[in-house]
Short mmCIF file of C-alpha atoms in Angstrom, two decimals:
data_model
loop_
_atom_site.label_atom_id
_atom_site.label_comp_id
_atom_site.label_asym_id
_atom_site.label_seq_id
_atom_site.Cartn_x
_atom_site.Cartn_y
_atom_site.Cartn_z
CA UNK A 54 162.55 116.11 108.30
CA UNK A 55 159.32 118.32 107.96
CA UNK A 56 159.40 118.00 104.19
CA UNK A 57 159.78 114.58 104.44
CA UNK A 58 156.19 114.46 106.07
CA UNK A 59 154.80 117.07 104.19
CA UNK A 60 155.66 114.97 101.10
CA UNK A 61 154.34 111.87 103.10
CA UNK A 62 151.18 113.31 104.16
CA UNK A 63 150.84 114.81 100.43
CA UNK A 64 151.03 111.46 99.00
CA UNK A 65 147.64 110.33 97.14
CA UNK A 66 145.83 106.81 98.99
CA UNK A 67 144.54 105.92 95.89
CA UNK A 68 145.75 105.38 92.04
CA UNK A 69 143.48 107.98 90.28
CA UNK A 70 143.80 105.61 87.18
CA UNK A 71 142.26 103.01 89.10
CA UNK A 72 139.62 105.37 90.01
CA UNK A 73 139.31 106.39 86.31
CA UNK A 74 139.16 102.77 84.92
CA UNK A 75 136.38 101.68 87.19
CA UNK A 76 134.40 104.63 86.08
CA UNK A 77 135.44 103.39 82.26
CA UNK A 78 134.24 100.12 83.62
CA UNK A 79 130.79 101.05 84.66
CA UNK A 80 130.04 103.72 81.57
CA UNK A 81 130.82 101.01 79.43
CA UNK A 82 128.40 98.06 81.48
CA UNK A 83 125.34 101.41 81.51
CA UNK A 84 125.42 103.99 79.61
CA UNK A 85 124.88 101.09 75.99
CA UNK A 86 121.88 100.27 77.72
CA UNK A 87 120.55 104.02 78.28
CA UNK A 88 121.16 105.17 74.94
CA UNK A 89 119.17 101.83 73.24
CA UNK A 90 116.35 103.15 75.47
CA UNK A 91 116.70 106.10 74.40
CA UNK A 92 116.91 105.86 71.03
CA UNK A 93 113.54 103.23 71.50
CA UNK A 94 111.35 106.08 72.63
CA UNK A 95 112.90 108.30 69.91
CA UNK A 96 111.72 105.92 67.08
CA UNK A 97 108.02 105.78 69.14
CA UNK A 98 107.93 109.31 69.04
CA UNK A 99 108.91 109.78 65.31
CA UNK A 100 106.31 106.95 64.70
CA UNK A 101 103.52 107.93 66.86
CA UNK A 102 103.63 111.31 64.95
CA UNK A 103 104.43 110.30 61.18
CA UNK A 104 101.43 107.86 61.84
CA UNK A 105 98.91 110.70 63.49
CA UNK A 106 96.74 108.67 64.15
CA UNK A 107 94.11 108.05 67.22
CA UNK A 108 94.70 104.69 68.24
CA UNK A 109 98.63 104.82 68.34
CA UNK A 110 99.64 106.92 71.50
CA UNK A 111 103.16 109.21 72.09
CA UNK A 112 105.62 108.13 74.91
CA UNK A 113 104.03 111.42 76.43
CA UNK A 114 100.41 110.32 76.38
CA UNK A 115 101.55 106.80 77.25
CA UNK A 116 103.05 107.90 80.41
CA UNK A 117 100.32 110.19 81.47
CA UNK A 118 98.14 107.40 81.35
CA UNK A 119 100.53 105.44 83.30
CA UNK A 120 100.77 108.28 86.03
CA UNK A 121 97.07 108.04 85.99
CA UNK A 122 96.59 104.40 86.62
CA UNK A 123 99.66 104.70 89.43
CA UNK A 124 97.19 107.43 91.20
CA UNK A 125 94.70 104.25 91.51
CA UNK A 126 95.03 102.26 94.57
CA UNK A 127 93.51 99.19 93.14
CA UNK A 128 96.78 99.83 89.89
CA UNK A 129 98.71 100.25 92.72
CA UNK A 130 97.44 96.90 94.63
CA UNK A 131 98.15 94.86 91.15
CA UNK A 132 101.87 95.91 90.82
CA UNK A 133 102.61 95.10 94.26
CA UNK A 134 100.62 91.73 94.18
CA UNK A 135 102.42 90.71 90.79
CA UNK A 136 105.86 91.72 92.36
CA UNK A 137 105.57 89.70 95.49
CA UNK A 138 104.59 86.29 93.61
CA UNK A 139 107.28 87.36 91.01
CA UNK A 140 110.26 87.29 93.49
CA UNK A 141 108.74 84.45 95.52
CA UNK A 142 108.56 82.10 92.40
CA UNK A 143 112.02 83.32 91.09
CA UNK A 144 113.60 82.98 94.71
CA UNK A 145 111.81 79.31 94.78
CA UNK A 146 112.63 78.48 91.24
CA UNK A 147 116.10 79.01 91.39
CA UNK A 148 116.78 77.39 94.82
CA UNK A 149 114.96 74.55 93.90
CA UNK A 150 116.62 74.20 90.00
CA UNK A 151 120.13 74.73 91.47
CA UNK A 152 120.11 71.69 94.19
CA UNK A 153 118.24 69.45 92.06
CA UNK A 154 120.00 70.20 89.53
CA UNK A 155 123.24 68.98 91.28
CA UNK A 156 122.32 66.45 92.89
CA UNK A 157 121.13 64.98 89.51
CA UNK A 158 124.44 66.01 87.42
CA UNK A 159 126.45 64.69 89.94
CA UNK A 160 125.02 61.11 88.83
CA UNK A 161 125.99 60.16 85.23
CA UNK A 162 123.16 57.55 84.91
CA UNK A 163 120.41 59.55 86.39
CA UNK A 164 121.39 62.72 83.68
CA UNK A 165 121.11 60.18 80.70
CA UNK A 166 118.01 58.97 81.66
CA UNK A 167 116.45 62.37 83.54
CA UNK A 168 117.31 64.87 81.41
CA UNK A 169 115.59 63.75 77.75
CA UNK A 170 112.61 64.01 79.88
CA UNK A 171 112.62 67.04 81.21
CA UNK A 172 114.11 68.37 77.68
CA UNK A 173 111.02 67.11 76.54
CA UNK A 174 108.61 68.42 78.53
CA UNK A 175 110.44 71.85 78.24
CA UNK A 176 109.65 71.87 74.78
CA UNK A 177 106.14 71.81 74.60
CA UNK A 178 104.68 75.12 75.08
CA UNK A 179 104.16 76.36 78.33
CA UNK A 180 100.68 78.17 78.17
CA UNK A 181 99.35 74.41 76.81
CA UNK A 182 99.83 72.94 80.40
CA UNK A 183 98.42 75.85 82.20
CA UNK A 184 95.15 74.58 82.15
CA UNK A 185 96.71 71.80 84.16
CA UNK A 186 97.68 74.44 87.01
CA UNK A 187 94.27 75.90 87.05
CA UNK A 188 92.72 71.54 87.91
CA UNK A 189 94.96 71.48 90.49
CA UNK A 190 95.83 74.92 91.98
CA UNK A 191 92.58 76.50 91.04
CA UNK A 192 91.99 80.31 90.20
CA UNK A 193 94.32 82.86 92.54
CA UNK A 194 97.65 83.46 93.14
CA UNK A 195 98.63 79.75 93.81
CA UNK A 196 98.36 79.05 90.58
CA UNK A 197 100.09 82.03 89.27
CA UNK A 198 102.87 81.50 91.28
CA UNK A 199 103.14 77.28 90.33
CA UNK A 200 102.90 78.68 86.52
CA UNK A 201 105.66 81.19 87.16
CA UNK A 202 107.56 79.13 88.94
CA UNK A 203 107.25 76.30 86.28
CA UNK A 204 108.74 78.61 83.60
CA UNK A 205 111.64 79.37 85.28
CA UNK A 206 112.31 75.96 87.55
CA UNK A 207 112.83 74.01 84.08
CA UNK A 208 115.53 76.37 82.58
CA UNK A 209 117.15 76.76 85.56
CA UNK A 210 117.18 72.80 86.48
CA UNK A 211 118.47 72.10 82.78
CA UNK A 212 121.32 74.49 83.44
CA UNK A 213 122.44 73.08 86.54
CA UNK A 214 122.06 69.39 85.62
CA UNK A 215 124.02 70.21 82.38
CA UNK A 216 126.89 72.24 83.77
CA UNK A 217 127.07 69.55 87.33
CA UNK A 218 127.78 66.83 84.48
CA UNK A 219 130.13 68.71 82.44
CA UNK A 220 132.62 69.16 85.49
CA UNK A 221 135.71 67.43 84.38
CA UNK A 222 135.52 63.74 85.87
CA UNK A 223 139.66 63.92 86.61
CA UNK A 224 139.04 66.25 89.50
CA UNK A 225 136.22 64.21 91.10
CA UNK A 226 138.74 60.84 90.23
CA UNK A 227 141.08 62.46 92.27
CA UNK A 228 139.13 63.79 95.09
CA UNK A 229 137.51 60.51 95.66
CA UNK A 230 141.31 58.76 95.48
CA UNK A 231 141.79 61.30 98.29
CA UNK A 232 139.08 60.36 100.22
CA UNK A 233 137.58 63.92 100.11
CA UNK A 234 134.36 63.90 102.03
CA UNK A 235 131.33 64.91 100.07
CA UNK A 236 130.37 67.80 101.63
CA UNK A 237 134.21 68.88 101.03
CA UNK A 238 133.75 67.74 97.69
CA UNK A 239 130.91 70.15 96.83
CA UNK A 240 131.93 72.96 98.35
CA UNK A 241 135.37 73.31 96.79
CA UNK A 242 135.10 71.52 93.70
CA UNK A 243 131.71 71.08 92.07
CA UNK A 244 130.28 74.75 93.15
CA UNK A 245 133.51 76.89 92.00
CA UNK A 246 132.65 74.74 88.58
CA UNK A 247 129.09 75.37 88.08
CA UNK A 248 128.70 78.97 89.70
CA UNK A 249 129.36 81.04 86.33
CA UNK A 250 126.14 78.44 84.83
CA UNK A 251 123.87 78.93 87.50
CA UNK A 252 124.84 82.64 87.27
CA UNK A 253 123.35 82.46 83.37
CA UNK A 254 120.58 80.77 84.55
CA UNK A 255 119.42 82.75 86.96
CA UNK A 256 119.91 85.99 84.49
CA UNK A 257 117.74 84.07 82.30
CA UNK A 258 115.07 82.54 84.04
CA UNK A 259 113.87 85.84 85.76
CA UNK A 260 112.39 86.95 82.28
CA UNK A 261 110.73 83.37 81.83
CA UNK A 262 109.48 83.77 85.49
CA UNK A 263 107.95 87.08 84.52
CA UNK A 264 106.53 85.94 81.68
CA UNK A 265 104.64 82.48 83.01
CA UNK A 266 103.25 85.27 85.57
CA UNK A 267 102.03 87.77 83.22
CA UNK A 268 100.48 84.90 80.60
CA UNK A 269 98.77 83.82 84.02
CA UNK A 270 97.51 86.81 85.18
CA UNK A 271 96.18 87.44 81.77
CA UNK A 272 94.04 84.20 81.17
CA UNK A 273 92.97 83.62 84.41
CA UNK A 274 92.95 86.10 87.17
CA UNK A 275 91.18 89.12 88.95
CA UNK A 276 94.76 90.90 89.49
CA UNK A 277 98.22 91.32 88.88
CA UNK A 278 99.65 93.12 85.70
CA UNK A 279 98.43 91.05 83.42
CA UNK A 280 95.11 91.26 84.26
CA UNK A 281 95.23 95.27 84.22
CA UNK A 282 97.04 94.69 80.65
CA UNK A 283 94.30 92.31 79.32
CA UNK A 284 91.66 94.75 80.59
CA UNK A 285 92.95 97.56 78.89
CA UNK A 286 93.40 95.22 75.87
CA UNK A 287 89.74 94.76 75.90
CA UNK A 288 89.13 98.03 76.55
CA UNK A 289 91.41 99.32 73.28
CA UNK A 290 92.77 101.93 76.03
CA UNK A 291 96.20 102.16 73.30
CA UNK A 292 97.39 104.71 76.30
CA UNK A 293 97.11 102.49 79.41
CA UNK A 294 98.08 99.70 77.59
CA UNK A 295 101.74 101.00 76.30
CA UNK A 296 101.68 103.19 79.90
CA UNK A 297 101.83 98.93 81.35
CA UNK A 298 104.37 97.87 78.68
CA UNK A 299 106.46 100.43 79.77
CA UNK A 300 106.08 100.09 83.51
CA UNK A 301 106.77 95.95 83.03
CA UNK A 302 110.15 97.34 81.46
CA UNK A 303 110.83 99.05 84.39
CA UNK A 304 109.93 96.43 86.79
CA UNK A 305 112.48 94.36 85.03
CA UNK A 306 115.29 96.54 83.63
CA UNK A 307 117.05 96.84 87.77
CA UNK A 308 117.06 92.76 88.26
CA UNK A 309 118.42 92.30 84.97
CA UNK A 310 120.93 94.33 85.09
CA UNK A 311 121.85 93.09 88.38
CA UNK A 312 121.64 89.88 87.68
CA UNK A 313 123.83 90.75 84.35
CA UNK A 314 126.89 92.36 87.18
CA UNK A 315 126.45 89.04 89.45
CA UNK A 316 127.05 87.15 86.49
CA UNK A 317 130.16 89.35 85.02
CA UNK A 318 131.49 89.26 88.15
CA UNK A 319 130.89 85.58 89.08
CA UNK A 320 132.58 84.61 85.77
CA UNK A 321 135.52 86.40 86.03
CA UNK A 322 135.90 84.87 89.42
CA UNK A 323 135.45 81.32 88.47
CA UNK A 324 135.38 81.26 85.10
CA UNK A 325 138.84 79.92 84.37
CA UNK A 326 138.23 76.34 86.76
#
């Protein structure tokens, strides 16, 4: 009997190949990433020194000059001014794309006749209707955060109107022959359906909603990253400036690649409906 519990209590809780294949799992989703970076500053290095020349700085100057702008509270008051309209605009964007999104798709007319527009207006450059921002919004962080959150609403409503009116009109036949109510409706049919889209989208819009921020910071604005970018542009500072470039990658490498696991794991939830 005691060897019986001794065997028992000897017994492993957990597969240690299931422990092994989710370590597999995330090397695989990380470590590409890392050694891309890594091989980046490499090739900066090896250039920066075949070049020798004063204008073209090493990843080591670069981020001492970075360190040095980072010691600045007014640096400091930038980053933390561009990441609170950055998240705000992305939050807003997204919210806002998604339900209008769906409540469009879910109307076959309204998408035919909607949805050339809007892929019309996304095509023209977005920096041409900044100018309109500034009219109405003025100089400041309102209109930096309508500019970023026009780069990224667009995309994200496009994505969510096209994938609502994609969802196969059989299920929504059948629902409605079953009298399922509409909130029923969304919830169990139309959402499963779109999720692994609006996933996409949101991976992709952050990047556009980083980018209408920076392009407004930089033409118009007393703060923010871009405006500590364009100064050091003006200033041909080649140190500061690739110290910011590389500090904007870091800002946006941790979103991204959550964003990137929220949509792996989103899709492999719902993918298959």
């Amino acid at each position: 009997m005691s060897s019986t519990l001794d065997r028992v209590a000897t017994t492993p809780t957990a597969p240690p190949k299931a422990v092994s294949s989710v370590g597999r799992d995330n090397a695989r989703r990380f470590l590409p990433p890392v050694v891309v970076a890594v091989l980046a500053v490499l090739i900066w290095w090896v250039a920066a020194v075949l070049v020798d020349s004063l204008i073209f700085p090493t990843p080591a100057e670069a981020m001492a000059s970075l360190v040095e702008d980072l010691g600045k509270a007014d640096f400091r008051a930038n980053v933390g001014d561009s990441l609170r309209i950055l998240v705000l605009a992305f939050l807003a964007s997204t919210v806002v794309g998604s339900l209008l999104g769906l409540t469009l798709g879910l109307s076959p007319f309204w998408t035919r006749t909607i949805a050339p527009i809007v892929y019309s207006i996304n095509s023209i450059p977005k920096i041409v209707l900044y100018p309109i921002f500034l009219s109405f919004l003025g100089i400041g962080a309102l209109s930096r955060f309508g500019f970023s959150f026009y780069a990224a609403f667009i995309p994200m409503f496009l994505v969510a109107v096209e994938a609502t009116a994609s969802v196969q009109r059989i299920h929504l036949k059948m629902a409605a022959s079953l009298q399922v109510s509409w909130p029923r409706l969304i919830r169990q049919i139309v959402i499963p359906a779109v999720l692994p889209a609006l996933a996409t989208g949101m991976r992709m819009t952050f990047g556009l909603a980083f980018l209408g921020l920076l392009l407004a910071e930089m033409f118009s604005s007393s703060s923010g990253i871009g405006y500590e970018l364009l100064r050091n542009v003006s200033l041909v500072r080649m140190e500061n400036i690739m110290g910011t470039v590389v500090l904007i990658l870091v800002m946006a490498l941790p979103p991204t690649i959550a964003l990137q696991w929220l949509e792996t794991r989103i899709t492999s939830k719902y993918g298959g409906r």
